[in-house]
PDB file of C-alpha atoms in Angstrom:
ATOM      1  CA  UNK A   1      86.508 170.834   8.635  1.00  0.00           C
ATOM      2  CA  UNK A   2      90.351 171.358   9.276  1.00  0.00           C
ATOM      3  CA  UNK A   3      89.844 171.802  12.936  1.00  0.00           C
ATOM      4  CA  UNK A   4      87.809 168.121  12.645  1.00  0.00           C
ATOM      5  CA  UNK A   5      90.575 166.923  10.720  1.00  0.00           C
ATOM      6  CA  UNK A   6      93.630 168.575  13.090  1.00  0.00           C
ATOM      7  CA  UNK A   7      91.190 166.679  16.210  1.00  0.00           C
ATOM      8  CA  UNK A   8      90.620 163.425  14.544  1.00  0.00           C
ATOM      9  CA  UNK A   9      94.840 163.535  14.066  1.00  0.00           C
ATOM     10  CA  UNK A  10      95.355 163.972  17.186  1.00  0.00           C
ATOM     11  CA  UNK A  11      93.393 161.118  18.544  1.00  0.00           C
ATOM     12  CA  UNK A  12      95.167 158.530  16.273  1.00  0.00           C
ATOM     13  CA  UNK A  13      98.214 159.767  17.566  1.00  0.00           C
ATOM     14  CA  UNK A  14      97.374 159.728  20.737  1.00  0.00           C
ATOM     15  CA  UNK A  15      96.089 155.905  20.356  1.00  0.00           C
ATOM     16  CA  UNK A  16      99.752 155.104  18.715  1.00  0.00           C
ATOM     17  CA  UNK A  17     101.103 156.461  21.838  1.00  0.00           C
ATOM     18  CA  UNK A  18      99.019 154.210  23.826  1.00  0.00           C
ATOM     19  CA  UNK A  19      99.022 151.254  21.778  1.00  0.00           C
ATOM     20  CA  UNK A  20     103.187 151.212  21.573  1.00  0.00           C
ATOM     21  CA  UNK A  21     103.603 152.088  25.541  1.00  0.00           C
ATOM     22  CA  UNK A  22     101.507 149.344  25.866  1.00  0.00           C
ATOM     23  CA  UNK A  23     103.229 146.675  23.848  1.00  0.00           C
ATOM     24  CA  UNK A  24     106.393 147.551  24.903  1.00  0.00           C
ATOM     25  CA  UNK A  25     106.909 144.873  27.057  1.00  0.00           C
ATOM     26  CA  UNK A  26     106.548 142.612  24.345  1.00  0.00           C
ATOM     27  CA  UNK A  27     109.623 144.942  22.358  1.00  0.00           C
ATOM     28  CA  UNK A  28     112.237 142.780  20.722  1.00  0.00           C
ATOM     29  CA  UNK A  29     114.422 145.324  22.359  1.00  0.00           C
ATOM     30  CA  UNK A  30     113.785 144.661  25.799  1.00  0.00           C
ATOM     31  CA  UNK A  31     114.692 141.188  25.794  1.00  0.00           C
ATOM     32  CA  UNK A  32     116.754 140.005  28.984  1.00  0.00           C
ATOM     33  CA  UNK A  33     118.579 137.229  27.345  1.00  0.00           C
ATOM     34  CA  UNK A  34     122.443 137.706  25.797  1.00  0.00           C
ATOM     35  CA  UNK A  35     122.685 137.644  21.838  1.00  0.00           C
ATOM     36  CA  UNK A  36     125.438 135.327  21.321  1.00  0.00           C
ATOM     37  CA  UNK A  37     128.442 137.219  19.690  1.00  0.00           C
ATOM     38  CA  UNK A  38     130.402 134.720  16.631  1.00  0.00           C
ATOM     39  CA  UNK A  39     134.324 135.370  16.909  1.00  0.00           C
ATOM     40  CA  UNK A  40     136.087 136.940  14.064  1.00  0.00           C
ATOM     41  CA  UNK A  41     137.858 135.160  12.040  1.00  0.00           C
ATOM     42  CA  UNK A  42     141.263 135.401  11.117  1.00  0.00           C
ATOM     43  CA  UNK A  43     142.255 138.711   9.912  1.00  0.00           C
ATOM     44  CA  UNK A  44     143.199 138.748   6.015  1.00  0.00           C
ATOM     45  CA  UNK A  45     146.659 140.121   4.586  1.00  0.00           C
ATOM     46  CA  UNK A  46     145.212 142.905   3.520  1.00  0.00           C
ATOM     47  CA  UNK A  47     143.967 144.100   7.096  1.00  0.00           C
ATOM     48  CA  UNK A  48     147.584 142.780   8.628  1.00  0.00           C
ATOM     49  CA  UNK A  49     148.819 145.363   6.346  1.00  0.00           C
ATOM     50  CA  UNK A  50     146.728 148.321   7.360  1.00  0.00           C
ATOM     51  CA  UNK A  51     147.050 147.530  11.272  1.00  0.00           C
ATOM     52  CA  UNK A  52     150.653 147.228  10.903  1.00  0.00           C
ATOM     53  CA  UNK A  53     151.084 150.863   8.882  1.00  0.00           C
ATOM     54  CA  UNK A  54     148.509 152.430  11.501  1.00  0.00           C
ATOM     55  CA  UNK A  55     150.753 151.069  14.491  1.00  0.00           C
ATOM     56  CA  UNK A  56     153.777 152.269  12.277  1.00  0.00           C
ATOM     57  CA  UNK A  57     152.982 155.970  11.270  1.00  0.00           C
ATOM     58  CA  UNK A  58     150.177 156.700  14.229  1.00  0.00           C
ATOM     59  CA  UNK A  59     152.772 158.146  16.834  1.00  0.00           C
ATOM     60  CA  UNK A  60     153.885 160.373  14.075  1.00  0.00           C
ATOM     61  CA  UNK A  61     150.630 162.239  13.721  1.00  0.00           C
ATOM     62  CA  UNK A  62     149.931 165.046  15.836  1.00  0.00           C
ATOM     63  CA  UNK A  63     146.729 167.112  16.769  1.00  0.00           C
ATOM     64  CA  UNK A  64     147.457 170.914  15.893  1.00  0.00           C
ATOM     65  CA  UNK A  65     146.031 173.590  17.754  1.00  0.00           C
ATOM     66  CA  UNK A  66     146.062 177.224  17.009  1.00  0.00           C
ATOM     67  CA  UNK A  67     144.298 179.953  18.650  1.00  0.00           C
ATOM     68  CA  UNK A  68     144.697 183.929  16.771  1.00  0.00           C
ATOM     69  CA  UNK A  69     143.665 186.723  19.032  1.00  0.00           C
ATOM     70  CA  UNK A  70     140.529 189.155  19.080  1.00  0.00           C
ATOM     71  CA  UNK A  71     139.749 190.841  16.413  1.00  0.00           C
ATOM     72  CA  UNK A  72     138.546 193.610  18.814  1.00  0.00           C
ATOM     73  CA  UNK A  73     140.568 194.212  22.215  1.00  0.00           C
ATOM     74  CA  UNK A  74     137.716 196.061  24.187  1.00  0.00           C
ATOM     75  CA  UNK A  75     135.677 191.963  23.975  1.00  0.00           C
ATOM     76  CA  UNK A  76     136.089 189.590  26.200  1.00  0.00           C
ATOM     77  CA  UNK A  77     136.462 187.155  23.591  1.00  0.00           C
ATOM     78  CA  UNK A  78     139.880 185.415  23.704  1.00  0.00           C
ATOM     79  CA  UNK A  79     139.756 185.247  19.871  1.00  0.00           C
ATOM     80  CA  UNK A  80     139.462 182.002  17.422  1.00  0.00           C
ATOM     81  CA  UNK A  81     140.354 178.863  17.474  1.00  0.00           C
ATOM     82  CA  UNK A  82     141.167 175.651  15.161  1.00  0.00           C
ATOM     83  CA  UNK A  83     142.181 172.582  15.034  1.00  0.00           C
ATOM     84  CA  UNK A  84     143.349 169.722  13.311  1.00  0.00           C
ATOM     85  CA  UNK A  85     146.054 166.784  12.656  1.00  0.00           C
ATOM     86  CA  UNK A  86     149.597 166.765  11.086  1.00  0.00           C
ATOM     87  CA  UNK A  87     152.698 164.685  10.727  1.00  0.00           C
ATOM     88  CA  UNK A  88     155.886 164.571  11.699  1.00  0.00           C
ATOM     89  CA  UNK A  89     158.544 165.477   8.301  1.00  0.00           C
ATOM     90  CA  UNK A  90     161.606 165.317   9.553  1.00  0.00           C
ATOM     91  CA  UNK A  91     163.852 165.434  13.155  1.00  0.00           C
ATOM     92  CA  UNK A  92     164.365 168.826  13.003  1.00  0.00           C
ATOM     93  CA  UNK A  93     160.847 169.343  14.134  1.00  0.00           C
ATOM     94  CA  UNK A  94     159.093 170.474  10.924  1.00  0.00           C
ATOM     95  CA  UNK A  95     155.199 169.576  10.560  1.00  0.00           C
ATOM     96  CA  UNK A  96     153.011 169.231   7.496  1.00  0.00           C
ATOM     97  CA  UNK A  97     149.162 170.333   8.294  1.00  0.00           C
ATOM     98  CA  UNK A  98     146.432 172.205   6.613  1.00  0.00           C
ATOM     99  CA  UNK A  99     147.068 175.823   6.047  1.00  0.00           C
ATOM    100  CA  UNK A 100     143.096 176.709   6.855  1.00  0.00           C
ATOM    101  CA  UNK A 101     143.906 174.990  10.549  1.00  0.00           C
ATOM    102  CA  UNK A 102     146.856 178.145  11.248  1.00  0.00           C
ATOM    103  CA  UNK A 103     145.677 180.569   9.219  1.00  0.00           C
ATOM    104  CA  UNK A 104     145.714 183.922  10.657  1.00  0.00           C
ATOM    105  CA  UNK A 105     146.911 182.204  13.864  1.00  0.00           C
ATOM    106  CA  UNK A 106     149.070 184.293  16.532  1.00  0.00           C
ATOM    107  CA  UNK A 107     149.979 181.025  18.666  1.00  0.00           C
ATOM    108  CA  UNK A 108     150.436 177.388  17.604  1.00  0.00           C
ATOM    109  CA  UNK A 109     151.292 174.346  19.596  1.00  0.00           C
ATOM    110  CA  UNK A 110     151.767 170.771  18.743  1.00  0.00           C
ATOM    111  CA  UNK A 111     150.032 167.411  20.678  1.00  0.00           C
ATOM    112  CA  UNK A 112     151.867 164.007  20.603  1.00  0.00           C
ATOM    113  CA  UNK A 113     150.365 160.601  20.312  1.00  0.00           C
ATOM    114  CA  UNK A 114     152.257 160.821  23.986  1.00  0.00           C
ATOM    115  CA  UNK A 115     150.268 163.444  25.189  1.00  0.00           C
ATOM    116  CA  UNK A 116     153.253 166.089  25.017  1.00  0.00           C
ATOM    117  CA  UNK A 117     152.467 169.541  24.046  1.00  0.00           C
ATOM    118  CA  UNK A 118     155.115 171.682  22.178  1.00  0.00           C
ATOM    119  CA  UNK A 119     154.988 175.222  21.175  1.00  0.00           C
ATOM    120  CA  UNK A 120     155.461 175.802  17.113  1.00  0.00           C
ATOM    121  CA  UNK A 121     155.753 178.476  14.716  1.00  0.00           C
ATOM    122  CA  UNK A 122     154.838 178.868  11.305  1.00  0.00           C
ATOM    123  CA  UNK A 123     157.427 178.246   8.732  1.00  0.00           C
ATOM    124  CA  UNK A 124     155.940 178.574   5.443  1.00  0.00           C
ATOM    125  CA  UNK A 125     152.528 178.269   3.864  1.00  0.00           C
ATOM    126  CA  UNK A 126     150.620 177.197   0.475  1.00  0.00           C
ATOM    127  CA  UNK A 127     146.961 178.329   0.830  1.00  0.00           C
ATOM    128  CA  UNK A 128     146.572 177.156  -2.531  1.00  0.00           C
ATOM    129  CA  UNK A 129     147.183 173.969  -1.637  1.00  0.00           C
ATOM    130  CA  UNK A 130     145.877 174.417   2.075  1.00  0.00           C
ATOM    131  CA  UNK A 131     149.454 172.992   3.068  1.00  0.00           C
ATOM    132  CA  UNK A 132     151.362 174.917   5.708  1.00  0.00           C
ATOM    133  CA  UNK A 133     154.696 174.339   7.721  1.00  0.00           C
ATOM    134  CA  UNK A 134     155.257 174.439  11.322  1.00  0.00           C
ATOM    135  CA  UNK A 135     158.599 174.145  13.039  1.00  0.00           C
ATOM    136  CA  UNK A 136     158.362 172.733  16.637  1.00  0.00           C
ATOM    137  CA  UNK A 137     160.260 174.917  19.152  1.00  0.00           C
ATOM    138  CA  UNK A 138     162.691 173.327  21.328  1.00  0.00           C
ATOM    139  CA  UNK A 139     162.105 169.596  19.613  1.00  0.00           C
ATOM    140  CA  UNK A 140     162.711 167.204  22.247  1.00  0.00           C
ATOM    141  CA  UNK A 141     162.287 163.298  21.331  1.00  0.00           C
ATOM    142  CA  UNK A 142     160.643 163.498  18.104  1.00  0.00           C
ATOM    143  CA  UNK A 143     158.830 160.358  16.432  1.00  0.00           C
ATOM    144  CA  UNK A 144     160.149 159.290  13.242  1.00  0.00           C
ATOM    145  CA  UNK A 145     158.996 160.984  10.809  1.00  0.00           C
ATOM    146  CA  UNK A 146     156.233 159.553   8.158  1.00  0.00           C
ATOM    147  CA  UNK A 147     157.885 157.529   5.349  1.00  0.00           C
ATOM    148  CA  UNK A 148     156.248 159.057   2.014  1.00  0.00           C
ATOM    149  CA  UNK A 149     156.212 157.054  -1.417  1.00  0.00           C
ATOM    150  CA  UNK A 150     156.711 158.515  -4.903  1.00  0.00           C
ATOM    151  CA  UNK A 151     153.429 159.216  -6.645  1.00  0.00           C
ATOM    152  CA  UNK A 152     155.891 158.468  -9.567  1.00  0.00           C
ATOM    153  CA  UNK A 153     156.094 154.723  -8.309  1.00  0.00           C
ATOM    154  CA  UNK A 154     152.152 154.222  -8.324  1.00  0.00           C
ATOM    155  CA  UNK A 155     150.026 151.545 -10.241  1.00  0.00           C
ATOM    156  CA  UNK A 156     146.445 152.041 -11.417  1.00  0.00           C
ATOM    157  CA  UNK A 157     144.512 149.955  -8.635  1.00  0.00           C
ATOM    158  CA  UNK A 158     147.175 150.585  -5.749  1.00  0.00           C
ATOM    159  CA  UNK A 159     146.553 151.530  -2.093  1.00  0.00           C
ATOM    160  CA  UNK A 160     147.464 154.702  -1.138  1.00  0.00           C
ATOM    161  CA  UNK A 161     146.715 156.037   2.532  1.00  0.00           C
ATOM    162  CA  UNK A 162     146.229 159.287   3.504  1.00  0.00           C
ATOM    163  CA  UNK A 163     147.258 161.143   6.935  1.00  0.00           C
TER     164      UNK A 163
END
């Protein structure tokens, strides 16, 4: 009986098959004619507002990248490695990012919105807080870096972005 029922499954799915191969012509999917797209409307104050903080902070972040050699030499493994974003803190070259991104790193380096690459070295950590410190070596033209609120100067029901 569970061989019948295994055989009898397999020729209703093989009719499916047939039935939907057959009809696809027919597909709402495969229709040749354009959908007609409505334009936008006009974007709120509210959306103004995020654009214009995006195109204000974005060539601030960076990608980080940090590679920490093999844990044993006689591999051919070049060893682990992570990635992730930071910011910009200040123009000496310092860089907030997460401390599990470097962590047991040997080498870090730094990617601009620009498409620069800078070596960096780690200044300080907080694996508590997964917050780590990098200091860019050689800092050539730095973005600005990220203007920061006071959590002190929040409302109940305010926007607050994250990086």
């Amino acid at each position: 009986m569970n061989r019948r029922f295994v055989l009898l499954a397999d020729v209703v799915a093989a009719v499916l098959v047939a039935l939907t191969i057959s009809n696809i012509r027919y597909s709402p999917w495969t229709r040749t004619d354009a959908r007609t797209v409505e334009q936008r409307g006009p974007l709120s104050d509210s959306e103004r507002a995020n654009i214009e903080l995006f195109e204000r902070v974005s060539p601030s972040v960076v990608q980080v990248a940090a590679r920490s050699e093999a844990v044993n030499p006689f591999t051919e493994d070049e060893g682990n490695a992570a990635s992730g974003t930071g910011f910009v803190w200040d123009r000496d070259g310092h860089v907030v990012t997460n401390n599990h991104v470097i962590q047991n790193s040997s080498e870090v380096a730094i990617r601009f919105a620009s498409g620069e690459v800078a070596q960096a070295e780690i200044v300080g950590v907080a694996p508590n807080y997964d917050l780590a410190v990098l200091r860019i070596r050689n800092p050539r033209q730095l973005p600005s870096p990220v203007a920061l609120g006071s959590s002190s100067e929040l409302k109940v029901g305010q926007s607050a972005f994250a990086i």
